[in-house]
PDB file of C-alpha atoms in Angstrom:
ATOM      1  CA  UNK A   1     -12.550 -37.593 -24.193  1.00  0.00           C
ATOM      2  CA  UNK A   2     -13.554 -36.613 -27.754  1.00  0.00           C
ATOM      3  CA  UNK A   3     -11.065 -34.378 -29.574  1.00  0.00           C
ATOM      4  CA  UNK A   4     -12.527 -33.447 -32.856  1.00  0.00           C
ATOM      5  CA  UNK A   5     -12.029 -31.526 -35.074  1.00  0.00           C
ATOM      6  CA  UNK A   6      -8.225 -31.539 -35.306  1.00  0.00           C
ATOM      7  CA  UNK A   7      -6.500 -28.278 -34.235  1.00  0.00           C
ATOM      8  CA  UNK A   8      -6.197 -25.331 -36.618  1.00  0.00           C
ATOM      9  CA  UNK A   9      -2.998 -25.112 -38.807  1.00  0.00           C
ATOM     10  CA  UNK A  10      -1.403 -22.367 -36.784  1.00  0.00           C
ATOM     11  CA  UNK A  11      -1.226 -24.590 -33.714  1.00  0.00           C
ATOM     12  CA  UNK A  12       1.171 -27.361 -33.149  1.00  0.00           C
ATOM     13  CA  UNK A  13      -0.955 -29.368 -30.793  1.00  0.00           C
ATOM     14  CA  UNK A  14      -3.984 -29.289 -28.689  1.00  0.00           C
ATOM     15  CA  UNK A  15      -1.713 -28.192 -25.771  1.00  0.00           C
ATOM     16  CA  UNK A  16      -0.416 -25.333 -27.925  1.00  0.00           C
ATOM     17  CA  UNK A  17      -4.021 -24.322 -28.890  1.00  0.00           C
ATOM     18  CA  UNK A  18      -5.110 -24.268 -25.286  1.00  0.00           C
ATOM     19  CA  UNK A  19      -2.028 -22.274 -24.061  1.00  0.00           C
ATOM     20  CA  UNK A  20      -2.766 -19.664 -26.632  1.00  0.00           C
ATOM     21  CA  UNK A  21      -6.430 -19.396 -25.605  1.00  0.00           C
ATOM     22  CA  UNK A  22      -5.296 -18.919 -21.978  1.00  0.00           C
ATOM     23  CA  UNK A  23      -2.859 -16.172 -23.041  1.00  0.00           C
ATOM     24  CA  UNK A  24      -5.563 -14.529 -25.067  1.00  0.00           C
ATOM     25  CA  UNK A  25      -7.741 -14.519 -21.889  1.00  0.00           C
ATOM     26  CA  UNK A  26      -5.058 -12.742 -20.051  1.00  0.00           C
ATOM     27  CA  UNK A  27      -4.768 -10.014 -22.651  1.00  0.00           C
ATOM     28  CA  UNK A  28      -8.373  -9.530 -22.336  1.00  0.00           C
ATOM     29  CA  UNK A  29      -8.304  -9.400 -18.484  1.00  0.00           C
ATOM     30  CA  UNK A  30      -5.411  -6.742 -18.839  1.00  0.00           C
ATOM     31  CA  UNK A  31      -7.929  -4.543 -20.719  1.00  0.00           C
ATOM     32  CA  UNK A  32     -10.461  -5.008 -17.976  1.00  0.00           C
ATOM     33  CA  UNK A  33      -7.911  -4.245 -15.443  1.00  0.00           C
ATOM     34  CA  UNK A  34      -7.600  -0.824 -17.042  1.00  0.00           C
ATOM     35  CA  UNK A  35     -11.310  -0.307 -17.348  1.00  0.00           C
ATOM     36  CA  UNK A  36     -11.623  -0.701 -13.605  1.00  0.00           C
ATOM     37  CA  UNK A  37      -8.274   1.173 -13.176  1.00  0.00           C
ATOM     38  CA  UNK A  38      -9.814   4.348 -14.455  1.00  0.00           C
ATOM     39  CA  UNK A  39     -12.577   4.030 -11.994  1.00  0.00           C
ATOM     40  CA  UNK A  40      -9.958   3.423  -9.252  1.00  0.00           C
ATOM     41  CA  UNK A  41      -8.031   6.548 -10.194  1.00  0.00           C
ATOM     42  CA  UNK A  42     -11.252   8.591 -10.021  1.00  0.00           C
ATOM     43  CA  UNK A  43     -12.106   7.180  -6.706  1.00  0.00           C
ATOM     44  CA  UNK A  44      -8.625   7.933  -5.054  1.00  0.00           C
ATOM     45  CA  UNK A  45      -8.620  11.445  -6.596  1.00  0.00           C
ATOM     46  CA  UNK A  46     -11.972  12.343  -5.129  1.00  0.00           C
ATOM     47  CA  UNK A  47     -11.422  10.479  -1.840  1.00  0.00           C
ATOM     48  CA  UNK A  48      -8.330  12.450  -1.527  1.00  0.00           C
ATOM     49  CA  UNK A  49     -10.278  15.704  -2.169  1.00  0.00           C
ATOM     50  CA  UNK A  50     -13.250  14.799   0.008  1.00  0.00           C
ATOM     51  CA  UNK A  51     -12.113  12.397   2.719  1.00  0.00           C
ATOM     52  CA  UNK A  52     -14.885  13.289   5.111  1.00  0.00           C
ATOM     53  CA  UNK A  53     -17.552  12.945   2.494  1.00  0.00           C
ATOM     54  CA  UNK A  54     -16.369   9.479   1.399  1.00  0.00           C
ATOM     55  CA  UNK A  55     -15.982   8.240   5.013  1.00  0.00           C
ATOM     56  CA  UNK A  56     -19.597   9.442   5.662  1.00  0.00           C
ATOM     57  CA  UNK A  57     -20.873   8.017   2.407  1.00  0.00           C
ATOM     58  CA  UNK A  58     -19.260   4.714   3.101  1.00  0.00           C
ATOM     59  CA  UNK A  59     -20.996   4.426   6.518  1.00  0.00           C
ATOM     60  CA  UNK A  60     -24.246   4.792   4.699  1.00  0.00           C
ATOM     61  CA  UNK A  61     -23.667   1.408   2.652  1.00  0.00           C
ATOM     62  CA  UNK A  62     -24.886  -1.837   3.965  1.00  0.00           C
ATOM     63  CA  UNK A  63     -21.874  -3.657   5.324  1.00  0.00           C
ATOM     64  CA  UNK A  64     -23.888  -6.695   6.123  1.00  0.00           C
ATOM     65  CA  UNK A  65     -24.896  -7.153   2.541  1.00  0.00           C
ATOM     66  CA  UNK A  66     -21.473  -6.256   1.198  1.00  0.00           C
ATOM     67  CA  UNK A  67     -19.734  -8.835   3.571  1.00  0.00           C
ATOM     68  CA  UNK A  68     -22.188 -11.401   2.731  1.00  0.00           C
ATOM     69  CA  UNK A  69     -21.728 -10.788  -1.024  1.00  0.00           C
ATOM     70  CA  UNK A  70     -17.917 -10.994  -0.636  1.00  0.00           C
ATOM     71  CA  UNK A  71     -18.123 -14.334   0.967  1.00  0.00           C
ATOM     72  CA  UNK A  72     -20.711 -15.487  -1.678  1.00  0.00           C
ATOM     73  CA  UNK A  73     -18.295 -14.611  -4.489  1.00  0.00           C
ATOM     74  CA  UNK A  74     -15.255 -15.998  -2.982  1.00  0.00           C
ATOM     75  CA  UNK A  75     -17.233 -19.290  -2.399  1.00  0.00           C
ATOM     76  CA  UNK A  76     -18.501 -19.253  -5.979  1.00  0.00           C
ATOM     77  CA  UNK A  77     -14.744 -18.693  -7.211  1.00  0.00           C
ATOM     78  CA  UNK A  78     -13.836 -21.712  -5.078  1.00  0.00           C
ATOM     79  CA  UNK A  79     -16.513 -23.814  -6.658  1.00  0.00           C
ATOM     80  CA  UNK A  80     -15.513 -22.850 -10.260  1.00  0.00           C
ATOM     81  CA  UNK A  81     -11.831 -23.576  -9.473  1.00  0.00           C
ATOM     82  CA  UNK A  82     -12.821 -26.942  -8.184  1.00  0.00           C
ATOM     83  CA  UNK A  83     -14.863 -27.566 -11.375  1.00  0.00           C
ATOM     84  CA  UNK A  84     -11.837 -26.743 -13.510  1.00  0.00           C
ATOM     85  CA  UNK A  85      -9.549 -28.987 -11.571  1.00  0.00           C
ATOM     86  CA  UNK A  86     -11.798 -32.244 -11.736  1.00  0.00           C
ATOM     87  CA  UNK A  87     -12.967 -31.630 -15.139  1.00  0.00           C
ATOM     88  CA  UNK A  88     -13.065 -34.993 -17.096  1.00  0.00           C
ATOM     89  CA  UNK A  89     -15.607 -37.231 -18.953  1.00  0.00           C
ATOM     90  CA  UNK A  90     -16.023 -39.312 -15.914  1.00  0.00           C
ATOM     91  CA  UNK A  91     -16.804 -36.388 -13.599  1.00  0.00           C
ATOM     92  CA  UNK A  92     -18.879 -34.336 -16.064  1.00  0.00           C
ATOM     93  CA  UNK A  93     -22.055 -34.340 -14.010  1.00  0.00           C
ATOM     94  CA  UNK A  94     -20.377 -33.232 -10.838  1.00  0.00           C
ATOM     95  CA  UNK A  95     -18.583 -30.602 -12.878  1.00  0.00           C
ATOM     96  CA  UNK A  96     -21.918 -29.390 -14.168  1.00  0.00           C
ATOM     97  CA  UNK A  97     -23.322 -29.395 -10.771  1.00  0.00           C
ATOM     98  CA  UNK A  98     -20.473 -27.382  -9.316  1.00  0.00           C
ATOM     99  CA  UNK A  99     -20.927 -24.786 -12.016  1.00  0.00           C
ATOM    100  CA  UNK A 100     -24.705 -24.661 -11.327  1.00  0.00           C
ATOM    101  CA  UNK A 101     -24.006 -24.016  -7.673  1.00  0.00           C
ATOM    102  CA  UNK A 102     -21.649 -21.284  -8.532  1.00  0.00           C
ATOM    103  CA  UNK A 103     -24.374 -19.694 -10.808  1.00  0.00           C
ATOM    104  CA  UNK A 104     -26.789 -19.877  -7.875  1.00  0.00           C
ATOM    105  CA  UNK A 105     -24.383 -18.042  -5.711  1.00  0.00           C
ATOM    106  CA  UNK A 106     -23.911 -15.473  -8.555  1.00  0.00           C
ATOM    107  CA  UNK A 107     -27.626 -14.997  -8.717  1.00  0.00           C
ATOM    108  CA  UNK A 108     -27.870 -14.592  -4.917  1.00  0.00           C
ATOM    109  CA  UNK A 109     -25.024 -11.850  -5.350  1.00  0.00           C
ATOM    110  CA  UNK A 110     -27.237 -10.056  -7.843  1.00  0.00           C
ATOM    111  CA  UNK A 111     -30.382 -10.359  -5.723  1.00  0.00           C
ATOM    112  CA  UNK A 112     -28.670  -8.890  -2.599  1.00  0.00           C
ATOM    113  CA  UNK A 113     -27.270  -6.127  -4.781  1.00  0.00           C
ATOM    114  CA  UNK A 114     -30.796  -5.385  -5.958  1.00  0.00           C
ATOM    115  CA  UNK A 115     -31.953  -5.388  -2.222  1.00  0.00           C
ATOM    116  CA  UNK A 116     -29.141  -2.853  -1.328  1.00  0.00           C
ATOM    117  CA  UNK A 117     -29.918  -0.621  -4.434  1.00  0.00           C
ATOM    118  CA  UNK A 118     -33.539  -0.486  -3.297  1.00  0.00           C
ATOM    119  CA  UNK A 119     -32.507   0.502   0.250  1.00  0.00           C
ATOM    120  CA  UNK A 120     -30.443   3.273  -1.090  1.00  0.00           C
ATOM    121  CA  UNK A 121     -33.183   4.525  -3.252  1.00  0.00           C
ATOM    122  CA  UNK A 122     -35.474   4.627  -0.122  1.00  0.00           C
ATOM    123  CA  UNK A 123     -32.764   6.588   1.751  1.00  0.00           C
ATOM    124  CA  UNK A 124     -32.598   9.069  -1.170  1.00  0.00           C
ATOM    125  CA  UNK A 125     -28.966   8.335  -1.875  1.00  0.00           C
ATOM    126  CA  UNK A 126     -29.122   7.897  -5.694  1.00  0.00           C
ATOM    127  CA  UNK A 127     -27.396  10.724  -7.498  1.00  0.00           C
ATOM    128  CA  UNK A 128     -29.281  11.992 -10.482  1.00  0.00           C
ATOM    129  CA  UNK A 129     -32.541  10.306  -9.625  1.00  0.00           C
ATOM    130  CA  UNK A 130     -33.334  11.105  -5.975  1.00  0.00           C
ATOM    131  CA  UNK A 131     -30.416  12.502  -3.803  1.00  0.00           C
ATOM    132  CA  UNK A 132     -31.195  14.534  -0.806  1.00  0.00           C
ATOM    133  CA  UNK A 133     -28.206  14.474   1.507  1.00  0.00           C
ATOM    134  CA  UNK A 134     -28.130  17.707   3.529  1.00  0.00           C
ATOM    135  CA  UNK A 135     -24.982  19.270   5.152  1.00  0.00           C
ATOM    136  CA  UNK A 136     -21.579  20.489   4.382  1.00  0.00           C
ATOM    137  CA  UNK A 137     -20.521  16.969   3.219  1.00  0.00           C
ATOM    138  CA  UNK A 138     -23.347  16.623   0.650  1.00  0.00           C
ATOM    139  CA  UNK A 139     -20.872  17.114  -2.214  1.00  0.00           C
ATOM    140  CA  UNK A 140     -18.386  14.567  -1.008  1.00  0.00           C
ATOM    141  CA  UNK A 141     -21.208  12.003  -0.164  1.00  0.00           C
ATOM    142  CA  UNK A 142     -22.662  12.511  -3.651  1.00  0.00           C
ATOM    143  CA  UNK A 143     -19.376  11.869  -5.402  1.00  0.00           C
ATOM    144  CA  UNK A 144     -18.993   8.849  -3.256  1.00  0.00           C
ATOM    145  CA  UNK A 145     -22.448   7.392  -4.326  1.00  0.00           C
ATOM    146  CA  UNK A 146     -21.807   8.279  -8.019  1.00  0.00           C
ATOM    147  CA  UNK A 147     -18.575   6.228  -7.799  1.00  0.00           C
ATOM    148  CA  UNK A 148     -20.549   3.507  -5.787  1.00  0.00           C
ATOM    149  CA  UNK A 149     -23.362   3.139  -8.474  1.00  0.00           C
ATOM    150  CA  UNK A 150     -21.181   3.283 -11.551  1.00  0.00           C
ATOM    151  CA  UNK A 151     -18.569   0.857 -10.182  1.00  0.00           C
ATOM    152  CA  UNK A 152     -21.058  -1.693  -8.687  1.00  0.00           C
ATOM    153  CA  UNK A 153     -23.280  -1.515 -11.623  1.00  0.00           C
ATOM    154  CA  UNK A 154     -20.563  -2.223 -14.141  1.00  0.00           C
ATOM    155  CA  UNK A 155     -19.341  -5.060 -11.790  1.00  0.00           C
ATOM    156  CA  UNK A 156     -22.851  -6.396 -11.750  1.00  0.00           C
ATOM    157  CA  UNK A 157     -22.945  -6.460 -15.546  1.00  0.00           C
ATOM    158  CA  UNK A 158     -19.685  -8.499 -15.520  1.00  0.00           C
ATOM    159  CA  UNK A 159     -21.392 -10.837 -13.107  1.00  0.00           C
ATOM    160  CA  UNK A 160     -24.414 -11.239 -15.437  1.00  0.00           C
ATOM    161  CA  UNK A 161     -22.106 -12.093 -18.445  1.00  0.00           C
ATOM    162  CA  UNK A 162     -20.149 -14.427 -16.231  1.00  0.00           C
ATOM    163  CA  UNK A 163     -23.285 -16.336 -15.108  1.00  0.00           C
ATOM    164  CA  UNK A 164     -24.234 -16.693 -18.838  1.00  0.00           C
ATOM    165  CA  UNK A 165     -20.858 -17.951 -19.568  1.00  0.00           C
ATOM    166  CA  UNK A 166     -20.948 -20.498 -16.708  1.00  0.00           C
ATOM    167  CA  UNK A 167     -24.380 -21.606 -17.642  1.00  0.00           C
ATOM    168  CA  UNK A 168     -23.428 -22.353 -21.342  1.00  0.00           C
ATOM    169  CA  UNK A 169     -20.321 -24.379 -20.164  1.00  0.00           C
ATOM    170  CA  UNK A 170     -22.274 -26.187 -17.584  1.00  0.00           C
ATOM    171  CA  UNK A 171     -24.494 -27.416 -20.477  1.00  0.00           C
ATOM    172  CA  UNK A 172     -21.658 -28.113 -22.771  1.00  0.00           C
ATOM    173  CA  UNK A 173     -19.619 -30.021 -20.095  1.00  0.00           C
ATOM    174  CA  UNK A 174     -22.629 -31.976 -19.074  1.00  0.00           C
ATOM    175  CA  UNK A 175     -23.392 -33.206 -22.554  1.00  0.00           C
ATOM    176  CA  UNK A 176     -20.057 -33.732 -24.500  1.00  0.00           C
ATOM    177  CA  UNK A 177     -16.859 -32.760 -22.515  1.00  0.00           C
ATOM    178  CA  UNK A 178     -13.999 -32.488 -24.776  1.00  0.00           C
ATOM    179  CA  UNK A 179     -10.440 -30.853 -24.519  1.00  0.00           C
ATOM    180  CA  UNK A 180     -11.908 -27.989 -26.391  1.00  0.00           C
ATOM    181  CA  UNK A 181     -14.602 -27.431 -23.662  1.00  0.00           C
ATOM    182  CA  UNK A 182     -11.851 -27.848 -20.987  1.00  0.00           C
ATOM    183  CA  UNK A 183     -10.075 -24.908 -22.492  1.00  0.00           C
ATOM    184  CA  UNK A 184     -13.303 -22.827 -22.750  1.00  0.00           C
ATOM    185  CA  UNK A 185     -14.137 -23.630 -19.119  1.00  0.00           C
ATOM    186  CA  UNK A 186     -10.717 -22.596 -18.017  1.00  0.00           C
ATOM    187  CA  UNK A 187     -11.176 -19.218 -19.867  1.00  0.00           C
ATOM    188  CA  UNK A 188     -14.389 -18.650 -18.335  1.00  0.00           C
ATOM    189  CA  UNK A 189     -13.180 -19.541 -14.862  1.00  0.00           C
ATOM    190  CA  UNK A 190     -10.287 -17.011 -15.350  1.00  0.00           C
ATOM    191  CA  UNK A 191     -13.018 -14.295 -16.092  1.00  0.00           C
ATOM    192  CA  UNK A 192     -15.043 -15.282 -13.052  1.00  0.00           C
ATOM    193  CA  UNK A 193     -12.076 -15.251 -10.767  1.00  0.00           C
ATOM    194  CA  UNK A 194     -11.160 -11.734 -12.289  1.00  0.00           C
ATOM    195  CA  UNK A 195     -14.534 -10.482 -11.545  1.00  0.00           C
ATOM    196  CA  UNK A 196     -14.041 -11.861  -7.947  1.00  0.00           C
ATOM    197  CA  UNK A 197     -10.775  -9.982  -7.540  1.00  0.00           C
ATOM    198  CA  UNK A 198     -12.438  -6.709  -8.646  1.00  0.00           C
ATOM    199  CA  UNK A 199     -15.108  -7.019  -5.947  1.00  0.00           C
ATOM    200  CA  UNK A 200     -12.419  -7.734  -3.501  1.00  0.00           C
ATOM    201  CA  UNK A 201     -11.066  -4.189  -4.041  1.00  0.00           C
ATOM    202  CA  UNK A 202     -14.560  -2.650  -4.555  1.00  0.00           C
ATOM    203  CA  UNK A 203     -15.475  -4.094  -1.147  1.00  0.00           C
ATOM    204  CA  UNK A 204     -12.420  -2.681   0.597  1.00  0.00           C
ATOM    205  CA  UNK A 205     -12.981   0.898  -1.030  1.00  0.00           C
ATOM    206  CA  UNK A 206     -16.826   1.082  -0.630  1.00  0.00           C
ATOM    207  CA  UNK A 207     -17.906  -0.662   2.491  1.00  0.00           C
ATOM    208  CA  UNK A 208     -14.723  -0.351   4.926  1.00  0.00           C
ATOM    209  CA  UNK A 209     -13.739   3.422   5.130  1.00  0.00           C
ATOM    210  CA  UNK A 210     -15.020   5.447   7.905  1.00  0.00           C
ATOM    211  CA  UNK A 211     -16.409   2.562  10.038  1.00  0.00           C
ATOM    212  CA  UNK A 212     -14.099   3.348  13.021  1.00  0.00           C
ATOM    213  CA  UNK A 213     -15.332   6.975  13.206  1.00  0.00           C
ATOM    214  CA  UNK A 214     -18.841   8.204  14.037  1.00  0.00           C
TER     215      UNK A 214
ATOM    216  CA  UNK B   1     -13.853 -40.963  -5.245  1.00  0.00           C
ATOM    217  CA  UNK B   2     -10.516 -39.194  -4.367  1.00  0.00           C
ATOM    218  CA  UNK B   3     -10.416 -37.289  -7.630  1.00  0.00           C
ATOM    219  CA  UNK B   4     -13.832 -35.793  -6.855  1.00  0.00           C
ATOM    220  CA  UNK B   5     -12.701 -33.925  -3.813  1.00  0.00           C
ATOM    221  CA  UNK B   6     -11.099 -30.305  -4.249  1.00  0.00           C
ATOM    222  CA  UNK B   7      -7.263 -30.387  -3.806  1.00  0.00           C
ATOM    223  CA  UNK B   8      -5.870 -29.238  -0.452  1.00  0.00           C
ATOM    224  CA  UNK B   9      -4.422 -25.831  -1.955  1.00  0.00           C
ATOM    225  CA  UNK B  10      -8.014 -25.098  -3.238  1.00  0.00           C
ATOM    226  CA  UNK B  11      -9.616 -25.586   0.299  1.00  0.00           C
ATOM    227  CA  UNK B  12      -6.815 -23.728   2.198  1.00  0.00           C
ATOM    228  CA  UNK B  13      -7.110 -20.919  -0.229  1.00  0.00           C
ATOM    229  CA  UNK B  14     -10.904 -20.727   0.335  1.00  0.00           C
ATOM    230  CA  UNK B  15     -10.634 -20.863   4.075  1.00  0.00           C
ATOM    231  CA  UNK B  16      -7.830 -18.282   4.001  1.00  0.00           C
ATOM    232  CA  UNK B  17      -9.957 -15.992   2.023  1.00  0.00           C
ATOM    233  CA  UNK B  18     -12.766 -16.202   4.508  1.00  0.00           C
ATOM    234  CA  UNK B  19     -10.526 -15.607   7.351  1.00  0.00           C
ATOM    235  CA  UNK B  20      -9.032 -12.524   5.600  1.00  0.00           C
ATOM    236  CA  UNK B  21     -12.658 -11.274   4.888  1.00  0.00           C
ATOM    237  CA  UNK B  22     -13.385 -11.652   8.695  1.00  0.00           C
ATOM    238  CA  UNK B  23     -10.193  -9.978   9.534  1.00  0.00           C
ATOM    239  CA  UNK B  24     -10.588  -6.968   7.143  1.00  0.00           C
ATOM    240  CA  UNK B  25     -14.275  -6.244   8.399  1.00  0.00           C
ATOM    241  CA  UNK B  26     -13.046  -6.499  12.121  1.00  0.00           C
ATOM    242  CA  UNK B  27      -9.950  -4.201  11.656  1.00  0.00           C
ATOM    243  CA  UNK B  28     -12.293  -1.628   9.842  1.00  0.00           C
ATOM    244  CA  UNK B  29     -13.978  -0.950  13.237  1.00  0.00           C
ATOM    245  CA  UNK B  30     -10.717  -0.438  15.175  1.00  0.00           C
ATOM    246  CA  UNK B  31      -9.877   3.322  14.967  1.00  0.00           C
ATOM    247  CA  UNK B  32      -6.317   3.618  13.651  1.00  0.00           C
ATOM    248  CA  UNK B  33      -6.713   6.640  11.449  1.00  0.00           C
ATOM    249  CA  UNK B  34      -4.908   6.593   8.033  1.00  0.00           C
ATOM    250  CA  UNK B  35      -3.679   3.058   8.831  1.00  0.00           C
ATOM    251  CA  UNK B  36      -7.218   1.722   8.406  1.00  0.00           C
ATOM    252  CA  UNK B  37      -7.097   2.234   4.659  1.00  0.00           C
ATOM    253  CA  UNK B  38      -3.713   0.844   4.317  1.00  0.00           C
ATOM    254  CA  UNK B  39      -4.829  -2.309   6.138  1.00  0.00           C
ATOM    255  CA  UNK B  40      -7.893  -2.621   4.103  1.00  0.00           C
ATOM    256  CA  UNK B  41      -6.103  -2.322   0.663  1.00  0.00           C
ATOM    257  CA  UNK B  42      -3.261  -4.498   2.008  1.00  0.00           C
ATOM    258  CA  UNK B  43      -5.661  -7.267   2.879  1.00  0.00           C
ATOM    259  CA  UNK B  44      -7.333  -6.828  -0.518  1.00  0.00           C
ATOM    260  CA  UNK B  45      -4.009  -7.329  -2.176  1.00  0.00           C
ATOM    261  CA  UNK B  46      -3.279 -10.450  -0.133  1.00  0.00           C
ATOM    262  CA  UNK B  47      -6.707 -11.840  -1.111  1.00  0.00           C
ATOM    263  CA  UNK B  48      -6.264 -11.045  -4.818  1.00  0.00           C
ATOM    264  CA  UNK B  49      -2.782 -12.671  -4.727  1.00  0.00           C
ATOM    265  CA  UNK B  50      -4.330 -15.826  -3.334  1.00  0.00           C
ATOM    266  CA  UNK B  51      -7.099 -15.954  -5.934  1.00  0.00           C
ATOM    267  CA  UNK B  52      -4.617 -15.212  -8.712  1.00  0.00           C
ATOM    268  CA  UNK B  53      -2.022 -17.875  -7.525  1.00  0.00           C
ATOM    269  CA  UNK B  54      -4.356 -20.681  -6.384  1.00  0.00           C
ATOM    270  CA  UNK B  55      -7.819 -20.312  -8.150  1.00  0.00           C
ATOM    271  CA  UNK B  56      -6.287 -18.870 -11.461  1.00  0.00           C
ATOM    272  CA  UNK B  57      -3.453 -21.447 -11.124  1.00  0.00           C
ATOM    273  CA  UNK B  58      -0.750 -18.851 -11.777  1.00  0.00           C
ATOM    274  CA  UNK B  59       1.540 -20.512  -9.213  1.00  0.00           C
ATOM    275  CA  UNK B  60       2.000 -23.493 -11.802  1.00  0.00           C
ATOM    276  CA  UNK B  61       2.285 -21.361 -14.964  1.00  0.00           C
ATOM    277  CA  UNK B  62       5.448 -20.649 -17.013  1.00  0.00           C
ATOM    278  CA  UNK B  63       7.130 -17.239 -17.301  1.00  0.00           C
ATOM    279  CA  UNK B  64       5.354 -16.240 -20.392  1.00  0.00           C
ATOM    280  CA  UNK B  65       1.854 -16.598 -18.783  1.00  0.00           C
ATOM    281  CA  UNK B  66       3.076 -14.590 -15.896  1.00  0.00           C
ATOM    282  CA  UNK B  67       4.300 -11.800 -18.177  1.00  0.00           C
ATOM    283  CA  UNK B  68       0.804 -11.741 -19.904  1.00  0.00           C
ATOM    284  CA  UNK B  69      -0.912 -11.721 -16.517  1.00  0.00           C
ATOM    285  CA  UNK B  70       1.417  -9.173 -15.028  1.00  0.00           C
ATOM    286  CA  UNK B  71       0.981  -6.897 -18.039  1.00  0.00           C
ATOM    287  CA  UNK B  72      -2.368  -5.620 -16.814  1.00  0.00           C
ATOM    288  CA  UNK B  73      -0.885  -4.750 -13.403  1.00  0.00           C
ATOM    289  CA  UNK B  74       1.955  -2.954 -14.970  1.00  0.00           C
ATOM    290  CA  UNK B  75      -0.212  -0.718 -16.982  1.00  0.00           C
ATOM    291  CA  UNK B  76      -2.486  -0.203 -13.978  1.00  0.00           C
ATOM    292  CA  UNK B  77       0.681   0.766 -11.980  1.00  0.00           C
ATOM    293  CA  UNK B  78       1.537   3.583 -14.582  1.00  0.00           C
ATOM    294  CA  UNK B  79      -2.084   4.653 -14.735  1.00  0.00           C
ATOM    295  CA  UNK B  80      -2.403   5.109 -10.956  1.00  0.00           C
ATOM    296  CA  UNK B  81       1.157   6.327 -10.389  1.00  0.00           C
ATOM    297  CA  UNK B  82       1.030   9.108 -13.117  1.00  0.00           C
ATOM    298  CA  UNK B  83      -2.635   9.769 -12.612  1.00  0.00           C
ATOM    299  CA  UNK B  84      -2.296  10.303  -8.736  1.00  0.00           C
ATOM    300  CA  UNK B  85       1.032  12.028  -8.574  1.00  0.00           C
ATOM    301  CA  UNK B  86      -0.257  15.483  -8.980  1.00  0.00           C
ATOM    302  CA  UNK B  87      -3.113  15.030  -6.423  1.00  0.00           C
ATOM    303  CA  UNK B  88      -0.909  13.334  -3.690  1.00  0.00           C
ATOM    304  CA  UNK B  89       1.913  15.770  -4.004  1.00  0.00           C
ATOM    305  CA  UNK B  90       0.035  19.049  -4.233  1.00  0.00           C
ATOM    306  CA  UNK B  91       0.184  21.092  -1.046  1.00  0.00           C
TER     307      UNK B  91
END
């Protein structure tokens, strides 16, 4: 593999440079944990205040789409981890194909999310635009859907950024794989896996509550 | 061709995540009251641990990297702990 130019003076070696890049990515992920942590805090406070409303709102979400999207994201994470594992000059085409497959799964996720948003709009469940839920639970259901749209929209934005990163790295790895690209791919993979972990919890909090009651 | 295949831990983690997804959806339909939420979040934590340990390679990282990776969780714990204390203890 090519390894030019030489590492910057603050690094002792290529390994040192790449290790520092990985630590930097973890610092960034820590800030992202706190971004989503604020949303989680709001969710728990309002779910505690409006348990019935949140259970009812949850039953109005599309669990089939949510479950399919979870499987899609977990599989894309698996493909990205595989691409990182086998990254080398000899396997660069397969690496690029694995990343392309992960990108397709990411786009499928966004498309299903769009279908889901459209369905919720048709059911008049979008707070601030067209919300018409009647009854005693209306306030709690509306708070649930405010959380739902803000959290899933911020998550989808992360997905779109991640798809862009994976696309750039697929091109770089296919054309001229170097140890620098390996480190960049590793950082992008950490980001993609983190977005996957966020979805694991959003899925549990959005789609699963209230399913066993009617 | 051997090096083209995903390693066994990756495949096991992926299959395990799919199994846990099926399990968490199935148990959501079993009426268990407050236990439903605990199971849903518990399975979420197990899934996240699998992703972090295998896909994010934390199982083979040194202590320094684990400290950096754990820092986010530490501050999240303080955020949720202090943030929720009032609401969860109020009569």
